[in-house]
Tab-separated table of C-alpha atoms and ligand atoms in Angstrom:
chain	number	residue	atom	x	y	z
A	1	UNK	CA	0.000	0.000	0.000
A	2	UNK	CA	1.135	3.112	-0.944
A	3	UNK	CA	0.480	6.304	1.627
A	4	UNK	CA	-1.294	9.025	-0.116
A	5	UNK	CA	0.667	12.425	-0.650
A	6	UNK	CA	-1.340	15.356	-1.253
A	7	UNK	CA	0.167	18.358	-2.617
A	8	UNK	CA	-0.830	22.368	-2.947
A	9	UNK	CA	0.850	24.654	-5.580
A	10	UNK	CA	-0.034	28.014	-5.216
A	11	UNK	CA	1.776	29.237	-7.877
A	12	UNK	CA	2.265	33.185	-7.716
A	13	UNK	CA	-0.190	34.042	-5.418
A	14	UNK	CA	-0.692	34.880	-1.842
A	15	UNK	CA	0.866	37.552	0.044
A	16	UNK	CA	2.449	36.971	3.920
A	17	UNK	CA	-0.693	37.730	5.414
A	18	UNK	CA	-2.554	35.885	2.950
A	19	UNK	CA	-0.509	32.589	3.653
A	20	UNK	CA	-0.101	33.214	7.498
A	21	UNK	CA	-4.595	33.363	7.505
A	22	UNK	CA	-4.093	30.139	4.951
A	23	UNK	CA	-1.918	28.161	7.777
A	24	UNK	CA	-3.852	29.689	10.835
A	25	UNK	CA	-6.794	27.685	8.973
A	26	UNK	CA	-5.525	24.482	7.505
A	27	UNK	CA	-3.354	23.634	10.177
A	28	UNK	CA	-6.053	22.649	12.758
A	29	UNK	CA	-8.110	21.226	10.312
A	30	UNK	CA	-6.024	18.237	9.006
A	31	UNK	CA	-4.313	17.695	12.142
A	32	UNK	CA	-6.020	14.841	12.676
A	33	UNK	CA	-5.221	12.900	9.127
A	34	UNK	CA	-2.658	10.978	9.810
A	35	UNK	CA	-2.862	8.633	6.642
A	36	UNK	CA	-1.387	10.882	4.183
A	37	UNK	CA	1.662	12.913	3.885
A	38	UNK	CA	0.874	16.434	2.926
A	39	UNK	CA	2.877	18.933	1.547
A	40	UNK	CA	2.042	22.925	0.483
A	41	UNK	CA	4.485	25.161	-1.791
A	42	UNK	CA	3.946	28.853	-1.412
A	43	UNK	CA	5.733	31.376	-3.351
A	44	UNK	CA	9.360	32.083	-2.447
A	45	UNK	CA	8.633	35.373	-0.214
A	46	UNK	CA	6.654	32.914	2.173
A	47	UNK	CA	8.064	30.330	2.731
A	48	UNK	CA	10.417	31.295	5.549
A	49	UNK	CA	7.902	33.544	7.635
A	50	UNK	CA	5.512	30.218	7.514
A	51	UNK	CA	7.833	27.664	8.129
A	52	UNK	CA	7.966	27.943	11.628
A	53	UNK	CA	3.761	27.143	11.677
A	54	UNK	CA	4.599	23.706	10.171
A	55	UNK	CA	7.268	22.823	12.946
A	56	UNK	CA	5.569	20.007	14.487
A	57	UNK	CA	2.597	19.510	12.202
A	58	UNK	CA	1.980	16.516	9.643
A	59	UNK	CA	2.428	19.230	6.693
A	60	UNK	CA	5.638	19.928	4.881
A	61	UNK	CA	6.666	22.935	3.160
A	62	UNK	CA	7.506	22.360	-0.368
A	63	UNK	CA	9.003	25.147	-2.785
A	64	UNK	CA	7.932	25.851	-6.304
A	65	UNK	CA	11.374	25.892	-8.174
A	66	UNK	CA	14.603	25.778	-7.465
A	67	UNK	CA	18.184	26.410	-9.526
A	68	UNK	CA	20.941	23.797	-10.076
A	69	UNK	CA	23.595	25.421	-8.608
A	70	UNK	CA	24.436	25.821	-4.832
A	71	UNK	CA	25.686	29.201	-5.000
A	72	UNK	CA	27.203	31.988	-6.687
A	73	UNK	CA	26.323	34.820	-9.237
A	74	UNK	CA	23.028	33.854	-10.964
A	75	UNK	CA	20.975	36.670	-10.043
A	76	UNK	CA	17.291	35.792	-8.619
A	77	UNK	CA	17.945	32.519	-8.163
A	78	UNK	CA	17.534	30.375	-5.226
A	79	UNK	CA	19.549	26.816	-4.393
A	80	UNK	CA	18.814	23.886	-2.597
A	81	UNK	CA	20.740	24.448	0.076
A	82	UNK	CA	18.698	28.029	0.526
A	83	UNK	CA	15.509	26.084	0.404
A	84	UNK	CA	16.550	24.135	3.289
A	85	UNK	CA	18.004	26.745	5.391
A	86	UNK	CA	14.367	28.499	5.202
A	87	UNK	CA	12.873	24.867	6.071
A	88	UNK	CA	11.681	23.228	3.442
A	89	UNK	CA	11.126	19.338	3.083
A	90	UNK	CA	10.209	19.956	-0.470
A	91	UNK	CA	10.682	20.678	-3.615
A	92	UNK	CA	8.955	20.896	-7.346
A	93	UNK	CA	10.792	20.770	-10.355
A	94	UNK	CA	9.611	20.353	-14.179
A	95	UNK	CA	6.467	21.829	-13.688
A	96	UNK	CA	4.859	22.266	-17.416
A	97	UNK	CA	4.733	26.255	-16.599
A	98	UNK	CA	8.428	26.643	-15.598
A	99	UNK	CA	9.121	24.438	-19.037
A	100	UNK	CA	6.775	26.571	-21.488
A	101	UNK	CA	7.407	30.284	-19.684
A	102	UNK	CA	10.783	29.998	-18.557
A	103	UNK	CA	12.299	27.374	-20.987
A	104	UNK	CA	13.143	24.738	-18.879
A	105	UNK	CA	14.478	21.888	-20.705
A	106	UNK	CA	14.980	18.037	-19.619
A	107	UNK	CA	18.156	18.725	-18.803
A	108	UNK	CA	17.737	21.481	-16.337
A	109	UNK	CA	15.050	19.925	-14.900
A	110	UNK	CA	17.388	16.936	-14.538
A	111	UNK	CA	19.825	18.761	-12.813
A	112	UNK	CA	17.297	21.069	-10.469
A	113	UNK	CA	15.889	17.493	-9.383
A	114	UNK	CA	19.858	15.981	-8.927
A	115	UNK	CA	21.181	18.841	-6.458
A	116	UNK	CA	17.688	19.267	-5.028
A	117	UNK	CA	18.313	15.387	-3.722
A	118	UNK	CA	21.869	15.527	-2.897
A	119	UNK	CA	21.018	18.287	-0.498
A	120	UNK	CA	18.096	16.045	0.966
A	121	UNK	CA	15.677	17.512	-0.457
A	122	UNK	CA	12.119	15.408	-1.547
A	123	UNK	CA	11.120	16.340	-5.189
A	124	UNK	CA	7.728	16.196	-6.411
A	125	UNK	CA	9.076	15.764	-10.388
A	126	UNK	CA	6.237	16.761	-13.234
A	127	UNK	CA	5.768	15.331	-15.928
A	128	UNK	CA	3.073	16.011	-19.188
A	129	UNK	CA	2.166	16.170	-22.196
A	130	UNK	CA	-0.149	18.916	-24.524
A	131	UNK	CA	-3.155	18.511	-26.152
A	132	UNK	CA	-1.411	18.331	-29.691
A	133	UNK	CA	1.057	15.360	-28.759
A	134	UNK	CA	-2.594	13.541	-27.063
A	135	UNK	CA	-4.613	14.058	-29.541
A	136	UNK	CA	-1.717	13.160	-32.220
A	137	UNK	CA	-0.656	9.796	-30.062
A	138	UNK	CA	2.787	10.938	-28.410
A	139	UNK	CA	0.998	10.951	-24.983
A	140	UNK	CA	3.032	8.054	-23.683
A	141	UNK	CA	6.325	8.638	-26.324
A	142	UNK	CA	6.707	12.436	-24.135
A	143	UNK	CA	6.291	10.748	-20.753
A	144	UNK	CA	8.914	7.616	-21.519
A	145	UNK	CA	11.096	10.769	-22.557
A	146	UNK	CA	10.680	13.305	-19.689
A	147	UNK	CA	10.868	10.606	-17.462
A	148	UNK	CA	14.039	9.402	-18.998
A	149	UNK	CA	15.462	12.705	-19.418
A	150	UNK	CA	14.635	14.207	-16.324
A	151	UNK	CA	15.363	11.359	-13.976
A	152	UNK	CA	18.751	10.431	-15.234
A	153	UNK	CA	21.380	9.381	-12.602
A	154	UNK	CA	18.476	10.549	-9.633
A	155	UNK	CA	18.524	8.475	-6.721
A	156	UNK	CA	14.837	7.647	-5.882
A	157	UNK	CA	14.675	8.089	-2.519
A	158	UNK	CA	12.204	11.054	-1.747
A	159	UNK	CA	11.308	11.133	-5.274
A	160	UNK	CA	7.471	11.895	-5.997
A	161	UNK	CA	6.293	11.630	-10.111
A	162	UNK	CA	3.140	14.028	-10.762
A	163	UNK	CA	1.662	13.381	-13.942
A	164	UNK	CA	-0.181	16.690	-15.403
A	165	UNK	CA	-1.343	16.934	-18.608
A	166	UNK	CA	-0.706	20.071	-19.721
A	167	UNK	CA	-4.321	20.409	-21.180
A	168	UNK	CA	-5.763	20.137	-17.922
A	169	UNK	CA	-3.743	22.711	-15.842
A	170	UNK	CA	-6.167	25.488	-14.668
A	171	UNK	CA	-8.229	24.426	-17.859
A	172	UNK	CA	-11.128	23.051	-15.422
A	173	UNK	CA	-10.578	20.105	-17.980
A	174	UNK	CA	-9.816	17.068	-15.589
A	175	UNK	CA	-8.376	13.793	-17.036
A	176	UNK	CA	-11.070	11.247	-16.914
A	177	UNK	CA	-10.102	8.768	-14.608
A	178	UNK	CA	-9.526	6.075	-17.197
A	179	UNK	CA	-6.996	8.625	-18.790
A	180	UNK	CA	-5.512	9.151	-15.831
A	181	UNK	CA	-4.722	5.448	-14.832
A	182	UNK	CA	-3.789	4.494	-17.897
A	183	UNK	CA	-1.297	7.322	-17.946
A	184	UNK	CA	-0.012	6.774	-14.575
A	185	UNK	CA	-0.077	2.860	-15.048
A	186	UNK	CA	2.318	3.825	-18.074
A	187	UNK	CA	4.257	5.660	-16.131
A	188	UNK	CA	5.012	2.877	-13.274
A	189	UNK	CA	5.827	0.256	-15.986
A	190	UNK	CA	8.923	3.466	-17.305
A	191	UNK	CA	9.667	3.971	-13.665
A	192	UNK	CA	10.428	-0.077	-13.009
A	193	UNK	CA	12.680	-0.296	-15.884
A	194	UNK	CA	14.757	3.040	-14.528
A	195	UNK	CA	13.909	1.972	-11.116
A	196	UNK	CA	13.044	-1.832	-10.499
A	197	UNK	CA	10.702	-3.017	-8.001
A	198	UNK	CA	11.694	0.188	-6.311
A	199	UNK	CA	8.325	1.312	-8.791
A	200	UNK	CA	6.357	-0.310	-6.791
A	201	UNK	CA	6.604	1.756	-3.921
A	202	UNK	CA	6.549	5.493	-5.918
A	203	UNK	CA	4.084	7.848	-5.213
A	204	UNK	CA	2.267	9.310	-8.571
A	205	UNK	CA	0.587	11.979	-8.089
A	206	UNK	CA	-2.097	13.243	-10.739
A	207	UNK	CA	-2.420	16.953	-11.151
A	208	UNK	CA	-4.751	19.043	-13.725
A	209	UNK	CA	-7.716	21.161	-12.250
A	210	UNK	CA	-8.620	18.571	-9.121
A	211	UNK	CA	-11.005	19.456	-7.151
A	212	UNK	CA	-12.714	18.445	-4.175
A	213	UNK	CA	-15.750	17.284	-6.848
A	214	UNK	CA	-13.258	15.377	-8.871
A	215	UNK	CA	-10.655	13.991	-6.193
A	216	UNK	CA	-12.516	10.861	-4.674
A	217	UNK	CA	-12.439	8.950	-8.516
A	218	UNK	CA	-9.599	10.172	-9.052
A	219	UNK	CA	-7.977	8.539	-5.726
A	220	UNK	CA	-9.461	5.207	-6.871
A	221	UNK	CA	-7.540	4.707	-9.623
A	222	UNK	CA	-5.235	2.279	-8.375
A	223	UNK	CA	-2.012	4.346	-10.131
A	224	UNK	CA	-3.027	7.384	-8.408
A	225	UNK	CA	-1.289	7.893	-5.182
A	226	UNK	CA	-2.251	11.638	-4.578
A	227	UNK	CA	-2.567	14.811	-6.092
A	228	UNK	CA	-0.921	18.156	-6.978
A	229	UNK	CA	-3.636	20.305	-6.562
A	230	UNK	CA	-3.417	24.609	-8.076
A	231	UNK	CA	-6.201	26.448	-8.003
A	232	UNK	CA	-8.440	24.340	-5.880
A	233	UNK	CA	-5.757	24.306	-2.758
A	234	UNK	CA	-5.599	28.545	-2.626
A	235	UNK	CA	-8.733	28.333	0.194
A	236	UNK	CA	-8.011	26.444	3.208
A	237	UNK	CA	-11.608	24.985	3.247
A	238	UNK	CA	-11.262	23.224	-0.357
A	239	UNK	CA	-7.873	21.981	0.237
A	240	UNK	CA	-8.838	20.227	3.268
A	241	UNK	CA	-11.751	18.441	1.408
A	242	UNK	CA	-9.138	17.092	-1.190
A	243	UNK	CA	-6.958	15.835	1.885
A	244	UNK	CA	-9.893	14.708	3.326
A	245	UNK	CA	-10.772	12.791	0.121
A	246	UNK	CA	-13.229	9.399	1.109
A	247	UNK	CA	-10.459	6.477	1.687
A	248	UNK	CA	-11.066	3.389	0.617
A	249	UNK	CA	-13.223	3.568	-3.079
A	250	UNK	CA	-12.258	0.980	-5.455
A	251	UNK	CA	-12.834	1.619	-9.169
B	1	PGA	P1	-4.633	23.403	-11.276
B	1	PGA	O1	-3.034	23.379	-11.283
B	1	PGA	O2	-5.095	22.485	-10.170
B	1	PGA	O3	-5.009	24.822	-11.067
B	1	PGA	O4	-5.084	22.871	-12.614
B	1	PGA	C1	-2.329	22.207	-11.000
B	1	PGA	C2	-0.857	22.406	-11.184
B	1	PGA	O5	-0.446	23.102	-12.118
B	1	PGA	O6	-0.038	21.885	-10.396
């Protein structure tokens, strides 16, 4: 059995004050679910003034990007070892909006995820493909390659795949579930020839306009260990109802 891991990416949004009100919240209200990890990336600015809220809790603070470097002169960027020192447990990298806005390539997002794990950080790795390479039958000839690509020489350890299809991303257009296991189950079989058995025991998120509506089938899909949830995690009360998602469904 794999333990769920539930994810919030806020993207650019939120302000301290906004994020501090998020926490004062959420906090209490999943302190009790102790059957799922759970994990929320603010933007940059926050992260350190909340980190000291999620000392003790059963929620980890994850960061939205990260460079591949651990220091030096590469102006506005922030390393691994930064992302620790302001307490986070994790990180993204390869998200389909840092790879179409700010030309991330394979091989960055290889090396973001490589010095991300070296300095112990857990990275929740994305992975997708566009509505032109579905509809045109690349779906699972992009994921064999990002996977490839992107995971090459990264111990697994930590490591958390979310599969979002780039077509569903704030698009309100959520995978059907079928899509989404057979995507995910696709995944798992590339993952056990990088990984081994070791596949077995990976955590694959699904990500693409979840809601709490949407997250129960998608959480029954046996493939589908969690989700990496945008818009639907920025109020505290909808991002509890996807944590709080009804255990337990079978297909
Ligand atoms: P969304 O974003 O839930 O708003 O579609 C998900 C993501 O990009 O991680």
């Amino acid at each position: 059995m794999r333990r769920p891991f539930i994810a919030a990416n806020w993207k650019m949004n939120k302000t301290i004050p906004e994020a501090l009100d998020f926490m004062h919240a959420f906090l209490p209200s999943v302190a009790g679910v102790q059957d799922a990890d759970i994990a929320i990336a603010p933007p940059f600015t926050s992260l350190f003034a909340i980190a000291e809220r999620f000392v003790g809790t059963n929620v980890s603070l994850a960061a939205q990007n990260v460079f591949y470097e651990e220091k030096g002169a590469f102006t506005g960027e922030v390393s691994p070892v930064m992302l620790k020192d302001a307490g986070c447990d994790f990180v993204i990298t390869g998200h389909s909006e840092r790879r179409q806005y700010f030309h991330e390539t394979d091989e960055i997002v290889n090396r973001k995820t490589k010095l991300s794990r070296k300095h112990g950080l857990g990275v929740i790795f994305c992975i997708g493909e566009t509505l032109a390479e579905r509809e045109s039958g690349k779906t699972f000839s992009v994921l064999a390659a990002q996977l490839a690509a992107g995971l090459k020489g990264v111990d697994p350890a930590n490591l958390v795949v979310a599969y979002e299809p780039i077509w569903a991303i704030g698009t309100g257009k959520t995978a059907t579930t079928a899509q989404a296991q057979e995507a995910q189950a696709f995944i798992r079989k590339e993952l056990r020839s990088l990984y081994g058995d070791a596949a077995d025991s990976f955590r694959i998120l699904y990500g693409g306009s979840v809601t709490p509506e949407n997250i129960d089938g998608l959480m029954a899909c046996p493939d589908v260990d969690g989700a990496l949830a945008g818009g639907a995690s920025l109020t505290a009360g909808s991002f509890e109802k996807i944590v709080k998602f009804t255990r337990g469904i079978t297909p």
